[in-house]
N, CA and C atoms as an extended XYZ file, in Angstrom:
477
Properties=species:S:1:pos:R:3:atomname:S:1:resname:S:1:resid:I:1 pbc="F F F"
N         0.859       -1.171        0.000 N   MET     1
C         0.000        0.000        0.000 CA  MET     1
C         0.902        1.231        0.000 C   MET     1
N         0.635        2.154       -0.892 N   ASN     2
C         1.500        3.325       -0.948 CA  ASN     2
C         1.081        4.371        0.094 C   ASN     2
N         1.954        5.342        0.302 N   GLU     3
C         1.754        6.353        1.346 CA  GLU     3
C         0.456        7.146        1.127 C   GLU     3
N         0.151        7.495       -0.101 N   LYS     4
C        -1.068        8.263       -0.389 CA  LYS     4
C        -2.311        7.496        0.073 C   LYS     4
N        -2.376        6.210       -0.271 N   HIS     5
C        -3.542        5.424        0.107 CA  HIS     5
C        -3.609        5.192        1.614 C   HIS     5
N        -2.465        5.018        2.239 N   LEU     6
C        -2.443        4.858        3.690 CA  LEU     6
C        -2.984        6.111        4.370 C   LEU     6
N        -2.586        7.293        3.916 N   ARG     7
C        -3.071        8.543        4.507 CA  ARG     7
C        -4.591        8.667        4.343 C   ARG     7
N        -5.096        8.255        3.186 N   ILE     8
C        -6.547        8.298        2.960 CA  ILE     8
C        -7.253        7.367        3.933 C   ILE     8
N        -6.697        6.175        4.156 N   ARG     9
C        -7.300        5.224        5.096 CA  ARG     9
C        -7.283        5.778        6.523 C   ARG     9
N        -6.208        6.480        6.891 N   VAL    10
C        -6.154        7.108        8.218 CA  VAL    10
C        -7.272        8.138        8.340 C   VAL    10
N        -7.460        8.963        7.316 N   GLU    11
C        -8.544        9.950        7.337 CA  GLU    11
C        -9.903        9.270        7.460 C   GLU    11
N       -10.088        8.153        6.763 N   GLN    12
C       -11.346        7.416        6.856 CA  GLN    12
C       -11.556        6.871        8.266 C   GLN    12
N       -10.492        6.393        8.878 N   CYS    13
C       -10.578        5.851       10.233 CA  CYS    13
C       -10.938        6.949       11.228 C   CYS    13
N       -10.337        8.114       11.069 N   LEU    14
C       -10.653        9.244       11.944 CA  LEU    14
C       -12.102        9.679       11.764 C   LEU    14
N       -12.583        9.681       10.519 N   ALA    15
C       -13.988       10.023       10.264 CA  ALA    15
C       -14.914        8.986       10.896 C   ALA    15
N       -14.561        7.703       10.792 N   LEU    16
C       -15.365        6.632       11.369 CA  LEU    16
C       -15.493        6.783       12.881 C   LEU    16
N       -14.432        7.240       13.540 N   SER    17
C       -14.471        7.375       15.002 CA  SER    17
C       -15.584        8.324       15.448 C   SER    17
N       -16.013        9.222       14.577 N   LYS    18
C       -17.075       10.169       14.917 CA  LYS    18
C       -18.427        9.472       15.100 C   LYS    18
N       -18.547        8.231       14.640 N   ALA    19
C       -19.788        7.483       14.817 CA  ALA    19
C       -19.963        6.994       16.255 C   ALA    19
N       -18.890        7.008       17.032 N   SER    20
C       -18.952        6.531       18.415 CA  SER    20
C       -19.912        7.377       19.243 C   SER    20
N       -20.612        6.717       20.168 N   ASN    21
C       -21.481        7.444       21.096 CA  ASN    21
C       -20.850        7.569       22.480 C   ASN    21
N       -19.574        7.247       22.597 N   CYS    22
C       -18.878        7.343       23.884 CA  CYS    22
C       -18.672        8.819       24.237 C   CYS    22
N       -19.092        9.244       25.437 N   PRO    23
C       -18.923       10.648       25.811 CA  PRO    23
C       -17.490       11.003       26.203 C   PRO    23
N       -16.640       10.001       26.397 N   ARG    24
C       -15.287       10.256       26.885 CA  ARG    24
C       -14.287       10.406       25.750 C   ARG    24
N       -14.278        9.442       24.849 N   ARG    25
C       -13.269        9.426       23.785 CA  ARG    25
C       -13.800        8.576       22.653 C   ARG    25
N       -13.614        9.041       21.440 N   LYS    26
C       -14.118        8.344       20.263 CA  LYS    26
C       -12.961        7.680       19.524 C   LYS    26
N       -13.104        6.361       19.282 N   PHE    27
C       -12.081        5.582       18.601 CA  PHE    27
C       -12.664        4.950       17.339 C   PHE    27
N       -11.825        4.803       16.336 N   GLY    28
C       -12.198        4.090       15.123 CA  GLY    28
C       -11.139        3.060       14.804 C   GLY    28
N       -11.521        2.035       14.051 N   ALA    29
C       -10.586        0.990       13.624 CA  ALA    29
C       -10.991        0.509       12.237 C   ALA    29
N       -10.002        0.372       11.368 N   LEU    30
C       -10.215       -0.167       10.029 CA  LEU    30
C        -9.315       -1.370        9.823 C   LEU    30
N        -9.891       -2.457        9.348 N   LEU    31
C        -9.151       -3.653        8.989 CA  LEU    31
C        -8.930       -3.608        7.483 C   LEU    31
N        -7.677       -3.728        7.066 N   LEU    32
C        -7.318       -3.563        5.664 CA  LEU    32
C        -6.684       -4.808        5.074 C   LEU    32
N        -6.922       -5.018        3.792 N   ASP    33
C        -6.163       -5.991        3.008 CA  ASP    33
C        -5.070       -5.192        2.319 C   ASP    33
N        -3.810       -5.327        2.765 N   PRO    34
C        -2.747       -4.488        2.219 CA  PRO    34
C        -2.390       -4.819        0.769 C   PRO    34
N        -2.683       -6.036        0.322 N   ARG    35
C        -2.344       -6.410       -1.059 CA  ARG    35
C        -3.293       -5.767       -2.058 C   ARG    35
N        -4.556       -5.684       -1.689 N   ARG    36
C        -5.559       -5.135       -2.610 CA  ARG    36
C        -5.954       -3.703       -2.277 C   ARG    36
N        -5.421       -3.164       -1.160 N   ASN    37
C        -5.737       -1.811       -0.725 CA  ASN    37
C        -7.248       -1.618       -0.577 C   ASN    37
N        -7.884       -2.546        0.137 N   VAL    38
C        -9.319       -2.425        0.383 CA  VAL    38
C        -9.603       -2.558        1.877 C   VAL    38
N       -10.688       -1.925        2.298 N   ILE    39
C       -11.148       -2.054        3.678 CA  ILE    39
C       -11.931       -3.357        3.785 C   ILE    39
N       -11.523       -4.198        4.729 N   LEU    40
C       -12.219       -5.461        4.966 CA  LEU    40
C       -13.376       -5.298        5.942 C   LEU    40
N       -13.176       -4.460        6.961 N   MET    41
C       -14.192       -4.286        8.001 CA  MET    41
C       -13.861       -3.011        8.763 C   MET    41
N       -14.854       -2.467        9.440 N   ASP    42
C       -14.615       -1.296       10.277 CA  ASP    42
C       -15.261       -1.490       11.635 C   ASP    42
N       -14.898       -0.628       12.564 N   GLY    43
C       -15.474       -0.669       13.901 CA  GLY    43
C       -15.177        0.623       14.635 C   GLY    43
N       -15.978        0.908       15.632 N   TYR    44
C       -15.749        2.062       16.499 CA  TYR    44
C       -16.239        1.698       17.891 C   TYR    44
N       -15.832        2.481       18.885 N   ASN    45
C       -16.206        2.148       20.254 CA  ASN    45
C       -17.596        2.661       20.572 C   ASN    45
N       -18.285        1.933       21.443 N   GLY    46
C       -19.622        2.333       21.839 CA  GLY    46
C       -20.329        1.232       22.590 C   GLY    46
N       -21.617        1.411       22.743 N   GLY    47
C       -22.445        0.469       23.483 CA  GLY    47
C       -22.670       -0.817       22.701 C   GLY    47
N       -23.355       -1.772       23.299 N   PRO    48
C       -23.598       -3.065       22.660 CA  PRO    48
C       -24.409       -2.932       21.372 C   PRO    48
N       -24.217       -3.883       20.478 N   ARG    49
C       -24.973       -3.927       19.224 CA  ARG    49
C       -26.465       -3.925       19.546 C   ARG    49
N       -27.207       -3.206       18.777 N   GLY    50
C       -28.649       -3.132       18.990 CA  GLY    50
C       -29.076       -1.940       19.824 C   GLY    50
N       -28.110       -1.109       20.237 N   GLY    51
C       -28.464        0.131       20.919 CA  GLY    51
C       -28.459        0.080       22.431 C   GLY    51
N       -28.104       -1.045       23.037 N   GLY    52
C       -28.053       -1.099       24.495 CA  GLY    52
C       -26.960       -0.206       25.047 C   GLY    52
N       -27.118        0.209       26.279 N   ARG    53
C       -26.131        1.076       26.918 CA  ARG    53
C       -25.225        0.255       27.815 C   ARG    53
N       -23.920        0.426       27.648 N   LEU    54
C       -22.968       -0.262       28.497 CA  LEU    54
C       -22.417        0.671       29.559 C   LEU    54
N       -22.325        1.943       29.205 N   CYS    55
C       -21.734        2.930       30.108 CA  CYS    55
C       -22.806        3.615       30.950 C   CYS    55
N       -22.482        4.782       31.422 N   GLY    56
C       -23.371        5.524       32.301 CA  GLY    56
C       -24.266        6.513       31.593 C   GLY    56
N       -24.724        6.192       30.407 N   GLY    57
C       -25.619        7.084       29.678 CA  GLY    57
C       -24.849        8.223       29.037 C   GLY    57
N       -25.112        9.440       29.477 N   GLU    58
C       -24.473       10.612       28.880 CA  GLU    58
C       -23.095       10.901       29.472 C   GLU    58
N       -22.717       10.179       30.509 N   GLU    59
C       -21.386       10.365       31.085 CA  GLU    59
C       -20.660        9.030       31.089 C   GLU    59
N       -19.338        9.108       31.072 N   CYS    60
C       -18.533        7.888       31.047 CA  CYS    60
C       -18.501        7.259       32.442 C   CYS    60
N       -18.935        6.022       32.538 N   LEU    61
C       -18.960        5.333       33.823 CA  LEU    61
C       -17.545        5.166       34.383 C   LEU    61
N       -16.545        5.029       33.502 N   ARG    62
C       -15.156        4.920       33.966 CA  ARG    62
C       -14.736        6.200       34.680 C   ARG    62
N       -15.137        7.349       34.141 N   ASP    63
C       -14.825        8.625       34.793 CA  ASP    63
C       -15.588        8.765       36.093 C   ASP    63
N       -16.880        8.438       36.070 N   THR    64
C       -17.731        8.562       37.249 CA  THR    64
C       -17.195        7.730       38.409 C   THR    64
N       -16.730        6.515       38.110 N   LEU    65
C       -16.226        5.616       39.150 CA  LEU    65
C       -14.745        5.815       39.455 C   LEU    65
N       -14.071        6.678       38.701 N   GLY    66
C       -12.646        6.923       38.925 CA  GLY    66
C       -11.781        5.719       38.579 C   GLY    66
N       -12.138        4.985       37.536 N   VAL    67
C       -11.389        3.790       37.135 CA  VAL    67
C       -10.084        4.211       36.479 C   VAL    67
N        -8.979        3.687       36.984 N   LYS    68
C        -7.661        4.005       36.442 CA  LYS    68
C        -7.520        3.438       35.028 C   LYS    68
N        -6.932        4.223       34.157 N   SER    69
C        -6.717        3.802       32.781 CA  SER    69
C        -5.946        2.488       32.733 C   SER    69
N        -6.381        1.601       31.861 N   GLY    70
C        -5.708        0.315       31.706 CA  GLY    70
C        -6.187       -0.765       32.664 C   GLY    70
N        -7.172       -0.437       33.515 N   THR    71
C        -7.691       -1.405       34.482 CA  THR    71
C        -9.194       -1.573       34.288 C   THR    71
N        -9.743       -2.621       34.899 N   ARG    72
C       -11.187       -2.861       34.940 CA  ARG    72
C       -11.838       -2.732       33.564 C   ARG    72
N       -11.332       -3.490       32.606 N   MET    73
C       -11.800       -3.383       31.234 CA  MET    73
C       -13.255       -3.816       31.066 C   MET    73
N       -13.815       -4.451       32.085 N   GLU    74
C       -15.224       -4.844       31.996 CA  GLU    74
C       -16.161       -3.639       32.138 C   GLU    74
N       -15.622       -2.518       32.615 N   ILE    75
C       -16.409       -1.294       32.751 CA  ILE    75
C       -16.118       -0.411       31.544 C   ILE    75
N       -17.155        0.000       30.867 N   GLY    76
C       -16.975        0.901       29.734 CA  GLY    76
C       -17.517        0.294       28.458 C   GLY    76
N       -17.304        1.004       27.383 N   CYS    77
C       -17.882        0.603       26.101 CA  CYS    77
C       -17.061       -0.503       25.428 C   CYS    77
N       -17.637       -1.040       24.376 N   HIS    78
C       -16.922       -2.004       23.539 CA  HIS    78
C       -15.889       -1.228       22.738 C   HIS    78
N       -14.659       -1.713       22.719 N   HIS    79
C       -13.579       -1.000       22.041 CA  HIS    79
C       -13.665       -1.156       20.532 C   HIS    79
N       -13.134       -0.181       19.816 N   ALA    80
C       -13.153       -0.200       18.350 CA  ALA    80
C       -12.456       -1.443       17.809 C   ALA    80
N       -11.325       -1.816       18.415 N   GLU    81
C       -10.580       -2.989       17.959 CA  GLU    81
C       -11.392       -4.265       18.173 C   GLU    81
N       -12.066       -4.350       19.317 N   MET    82
C       -12.924       -5.492       19.598 CA  MET    82
C       -14.041       -5.566       18.561 C   MET    82
N       -14.643       -4.427       18.274 N   ASN    83
C       -15.742       -4.402       17.320 CA  ASN    83
C       -15.298       -4.779       15.918 C   ASN    83
N       -14.142       -4.296       15.484 N   VAL    84
C       -13.719       -4.610       14.113 CA  VAL    84
C       -13.399       -6.101       13.972 C   VAL    84
N       -12.761       -6.704       14.964 N   VAL    85
C       -12.444       -8.134       14.893 CA  VAL    85
C       -13.727       -8.965       14.998 C   VAL    85
N       -14.626       -8.596       15.894 N   CYS    86
C       -15.897       -9.332       16.018 CA  CYS    86
C       -16.779       -9.151       14.791 C   CYS    86
N       -16.799       -7.955       14.218 N   ASN    87
C       -17.552       -7.726       12.983 CA  ASN    87
C       -17.005       -8.600       11.859 C   ASN    87
N       -15.691       -8.714       11.781 N   ALA    88
C       -15.081       -9.566       10.762 CA  ALA    88
C       -15.473      -11.026       10.989 C   ALA    88
N       -15.396      -11.483       12.242 N   ALA    89
C       -15.755      -12.868       12.543 CA  ALA    89
C       -17.216      -13.141       12.215 C   ALA    89
N       -18.099      -12.226       12.565 N   ALA    90
C       -19.531      -12.415       12.321 CA  ALA    90
C       -19.864      -12.423       10.829 C   ALA    90
N       -19.006      -11.796       10.033 N   SER    91
C       -19.245      -11.713        8.591 CA  SER    91
C       -18.403      -12.700        7.791 C   SER    91
N       -17.612      -13.522        8.465 N   GLY    92
C       -16.775      -14.492        7.770 CA  GLY    92
C       -15.599      -13.876        7.036 C   GLY    92
N       -15.115      -12.744        7.519 N   VAL    93
C       -13.985      -12.056        6.893 CA  VAL    93
C       -12.699      -12.486        7.590 C   VAL    93
N       -11.761      -13.021        6.821 N   ALA    94
C       -10.485      -13.471        7.379 CA  ALA    94
C        -9.648      -12.285        7.844 C   ALA    94
N        -9.013      -12.437        9.001 N   THR    95
C        -8.173      -11.376        9.561 CA  THR    95
C        -6.688      -11.685        9.456 C   THR    95
N        -6.327      -12.919        9.144 N   GLY    96
C        -4.924      -13.318        9.061 CA  GLY    96
C        -4.180      -12.522        8.008 C   GLY    96
N        -3.086      -11.882        8.425 N   GLY    97
C        -2.261      -11.109        7.510 CA  GLY    97
C        -2.791       -9.717        7.207 C   GLY    97
N        -3.949       -9.381        7.766 N   ALA    98
C        -4.521       -8.055        7.532 CA  ALA    98
C        -3.747       -7.003        8.323 C   ALA    98
N        -3.959       -5.771        7.964 N   TRP    99
C        -3.433       -4.629        8.714 CA  TRP    99
C        -4.596       -3.943        9.413 C   TRP    99
N        -4.287       -3.262       10.513 N   LEU   100
C        -5.302       -2.558       11.285 CA  LEU   100
C        -4.849       -1.124       11.493 C   LEU   100
N        -5.738       -0.187       11.265 N   ILE   101
C        -5.494        1.205       11.638 CA  ILE   101
C        -6.411        1.497       12.809 C   ILE   101
N        -5.849        2.057       13.889 N   VAL   102
C        -6.633        2.427       15.058 CA  VAL   102
C        -6.298        3.860       15.446 C   VAL   102
N        -7.286        4.559       15.996 N   THR   103
C        -7.082        5.967       16.326 CA  THR   103
C        -6.492        6.177       17.716 C   THR   103
N        -5.953        5.153       18.304 N   GLY   104
C        -5.258        5.235       19.584 CA  GLY   104
C        -4.680        3.879       19.919 C   GLY   104
N        -3.763        3.846       20.861 N   GLU   105
C        -3.116        2.596       21.226 CA  GLU   105
C        -4.131        1.601       21.790 C   GLU   105
N        -4.089        0.354       21.327 N   PRO   106
C        -5.003       -0.663       21.868 CA  PRO   106
C        -4.685       -0.965       23.327 C   PRO   106
N        -5.724       -1.261       24.099 N   CYS   107
C        -5.504       -1.736       25.463 CA  CYS   107
C        -4.903       -3.143       25.380 C   CYS   107
N        -4.500       -3.687       26.507 N   VAL   108
C        -3.885       -5.015       26.524 CA  VAL   108
C        -4.865       -6.090       26.041 C   VAL   108
N        -6.121       -6.022       26.464 N   MET   109
C        -7.093       -7.031       26.023 CA  MET   109
C        -7.285       -6.988       24.507 C   MET   109
N        -7.390       -5.780       23.947 N   CYS   110
C        -7.542       -5.668       22.495 CA  CYS   110
C        -6.274       -6.112       21.787 C   CYS   110
N        -5.114       -5.822       22.382 N   ALA   111
C        -3.849       -6.270       21.791 CA  ALA   111
C        -3.810       -7.789       21.706 C   ALA   111
N        -4.283       -8.463       22.742 N   LYS   112
C        -4.328       -9.929       22.714 CA  LYS   112
C        -5.241      -10.408       21.593 C   LYS   112
N        -6.394       -9.775       21.432 N   MET   113
C        -7.325      -10.163       20.384 CA  MET   113
C        -6.719       -9.918       18.997 C   MET   113
N        -6.049       -8.792       18.825 N   ILE   114
C        -5.398       -8.466       17.554 CA  ILE   114
C        -4.359       -9.532       17.214 C   ILE   114
N        -3.542       -9.876       18.180 N   HIS   115
C        -2.503      -10.888       17.972 CA  HIS   115
C        -3.110      -12.229       17.599 C   HIS   115
N        -4.087      -12.657       18.356 N   HIS   116
C        -4.685      -13.975       18.116 CA  HIS   116
C        -5.512      -14.021       16.846 C   HIS   116
N        -5.946      -12.858       16.359 N   ALA   117
C        -6.678      -12.802       15.088 CA  ALA   117
C        -5.732      -12.896       13.891 C   ALA   117
N        -4.416      -12.842       14.152 N   GLY   118
C        -3.441      -12.975       13.079 CA  GLY   118
C        -3.169      -11.693       12.313 C   GLY   118
N        -3.577      -10.574       12.858 N   ILE   119
C        -3.319       -9.282       12.209 CA  ILE   119
C        -1.824       -9.020       12.276 C   ILE   119
N        -1.236       -8.687       11.141 N   GLY   120
C         0.219       -8.593       11.051 CA  GLY   120
C         0.813       -7.238       11.333 C   GLY   120
N         0.064       -6.182       11.121 N   ARG   121
C         0.584       -4.826       11.324 CA  ARG   121
C        -0.535       -3.950       11.863 C   ARG   121
N        -0.163       -3.083       12.816 N   VAL   122
C        -1.112       -2.145       13.395 CA  VAL   122
C        -0.544       -0.739       13.254 C   VAL   122
N        -1.287        0.109       12.579 N   TYR   123
C        -0.947        1.524       12.498 CA  TYR   123
C        -1.710        2.227       13.605 C   TYR   123
N        -0.980        2.904       14.483 N   VAL   124
C        -1.589        3.623       15.596 CA  VAL   124
C        -1.477        5.111       15.318 C   VAL   124
N        -2.609        5.774       15.262 N   VAL   125
C        -2.597        7.215       15.065 CA  VAL   125
C        -1.993        7.825       16.321 C   VAL   125
N        -0.832        8.421       16.188 N   SER   126
C        -0.077        8.902       17.348 CA  SER   126
C        -0.826       10.005       18.079 C   SER   126
N        -0.582       10.043       19.385 N   GLY   127
C        -1.240       11.040       20.217 CA  GLY   127
C        -2.650       10.674       20.589 C   GLY   127
N        -3.066        9.461       20.279 N   GLY   128
C        -4.452        9.078       20.506 CA  GLY   128
C        -4.815        8.881       21.957 C   GLY   128
N        -4.359        7.812       22.572 N   TYR   129
C        -4.848        7.389       23.871 CA  TYR   129
C        -3.769        7.576       24.925 C   TYR   129
N        -4.092        8.296       25.972 N   ALA   130
C        -3.118        8.604       27.014 CA  ALA   130
C        -3.291        7.667       28.193 C   ALA   130
N        -2.849        6.458       28.079 N   GLY   131
C        -2.993        5.523       29.181 CA  GLY   131
C        -2.191        4.271       28.950 C   GLY   131
N        -2.279        3.341       29.897 N   GLU   132
C        -1.608        2.059       29.730 CA  GLU   132
C        -2.188        1.381       28.503 C   GLU   132
N        -1.317        0.706       27.756 N   ASN   133
C        -1.807        0.119       26.517 CA  ASN   133
C        -1.094       -1.181       26.204 C   ASN   133
N        -1.475       -1.803       25.088 N   GLY   134
C        -0.959       -3.105       24.703 CA  GLY   134
C         0.066       -3.083       23.588 C   GLY   134
N         0.661       -1.919       23.309 N   VAL   135
C         1.640       -1.826       22.223 CA  VAL   135
C         2.828       -2.752       22.482 C   VAL   135
N         3.338       -2.778       23.702 N   ASP   136
C         4.464       -3.665       24.022 CA  ASP   136
C         4.082       -5.127       23.835 C   ASP   136
N         2.865       -5.491       24.227 N   TYR   137
C         2.388       -6.861       24.029 CA  TYR   137
C         2.440       -7.224       22.546 C   TYR   137
N         1.925       -6.344       21.701 N   LEU   138
C         1.925       -6.605       20.260 CA  LEU   138
C         3.346       -6.812       19.748 C   LEU   138
N         4.243       -5.916       20.113 N   ALA   139
C         5.631       -6.002       19.645 CA  ALA   139
C         6.300       -7.299       20.116 C   ALA   139
N         6.050       -7.677       21.372 N   ARG   140
C         6.645       -8.914       21.908 CA  ARG   140
C         6.129      -10.159       21.197 C   ARG   140
N         4.947      -10.063       20.591 N   HIS   141
C         4.340      -11.218       19.949 CA  HIS   141
C         4.366      -11.137       18.429 C   HIS   141
N         5.273      -10.331       17.901 N   GLY   142
C         5.522      -10.326       16.466 CA  GLY   142
C         4.578       -9.516       15.609 C   GLY   142
N         3.747       -8.688       16.228 N   VAL   143
C         2.870       -7.813       15.450 CA  VAL   143
C         3.604       -6.483       15.275 C   VAL   143
N         3.791       -6.085       14.025 N   GLU   144
C         4.474       -4.824       13.753 CA  GLU   144
C         3.554       -3.670       14.137 C   GLU   144
N         4.081       -2.719       14.907 N   VAL   145
C         3.325       -1.545       15.317 CA  VAL   145
C         4.005       -0.320       14.723 C   VAL   145
N         3.225        0.488       14.002 N   VAL   146
C         3.753        1.668       13.336 CA  VAL   146
C         2.962        2.882       13.812 C   VAL   146
N         3.663        3.862       14.371 N   ALA   147
C         3.007        5.111       14.760 CA  ALA   147
C         2.857        5.972       13.514 C   ALA   147
N         1.701        6.590       13.391 N   ILE   148
C         1.432        7.458       12.247 CA  ILE   148
C         0.824        8.745       12.785 C   ILE   148
N         1.219        9.878       12.247 N   ASP   149
C         0.774       11.170       12.767 CA  ASP   149
C        -0.731       11.333       12.704 C   ASP   149
N        -1.246       11.985       13.722 N   GLY   150
C        -2.675       12.268       13.786 CA  GLY   150
C        -2.950       13.284       14.870 C   GLY   150
N        -4.214       13.579       15.128 N   PRO   151
C        -4.556       14.565       16.161 CA  PRO   151
C        -4.202       14.049       17.548 C   PRO   151
N        -3.947       14.967       18.438 N   GLN   152
C        -3.543       14.623       19.797 CA  GLN   152
C        -4.738       14.391       20.692 C   GLN   152
N        -4.557       13.549       21.712 N   ASP   153
C        -5.568       13.331       22.742 CA  ASP   153
C        -5.802       14.669       23.448 C   ASP   153
N        -7.040       15.155       23.502 N   PRO   154
C        -7.291       16.463       24.130 CA  PRO   154
C        -6.928       16.511       25.606 C   PRO   154
N        -6.866       15.333       26.249 N   ARG   155
C        -6.474       15.313       27.668 CA  ARG   155
C        -5.005       15.635       27.847 C   ARG   155
N        -4.218       15.581       26.747 N   LEU   156
C        -2.789       15.889       26.818 CA  LEU   156
C        -2.491       17.332       26.437 C   LEU   156
N        -3.480       18.061       25.943 N   ALA   157
C        -3.270       19.428       25.478 CA  ALA   157
C        -2.904       20.334       26.650 C   ALA   157
N        -2.021       21.269       26.364 N   ALA   158
C        -1.620       22.231       27.388 CA  ALA   158
C        -2.797       23.167       27.696 C   ALA   158
N        -2.964       23.544       28.975 N   PRO   159
C        -4.092       24.418       29.351 CA  PRO   159
C        -3.950       25.820       28.785 C   PRO   159
């Protein structure tokens, strides 16, 4: 995949993240076939399929409960990476050898899912997620992780 097409896919992933209903942070994920330069599947973070609420309604339950970043993954919305891999599985789309673009570093649980799904490369939009993450897990298990420029996490912005 050439640089021009990769940049377009990053823009598409950032646009997709706007579909999230999470009040805290919006994430997007695109699963790509790098040989054919096509999107295989997409996903974003939010409540359960069918419109159910997982979080605290209009406020983030993780914030309300003071949950430390990188912990208690059972609290909060379904992650974009989880959704893209599950969407692929539900649709019979193979993930082996695919590439993934995500708008922030995957958590450890999502990193495990990415690895076990056989995804070979993960492009992380830099400046995305300010917390403990699974990037080291991916690297230790042979998944190539590439940082790519993007907008910064607003929680990191100077006052």
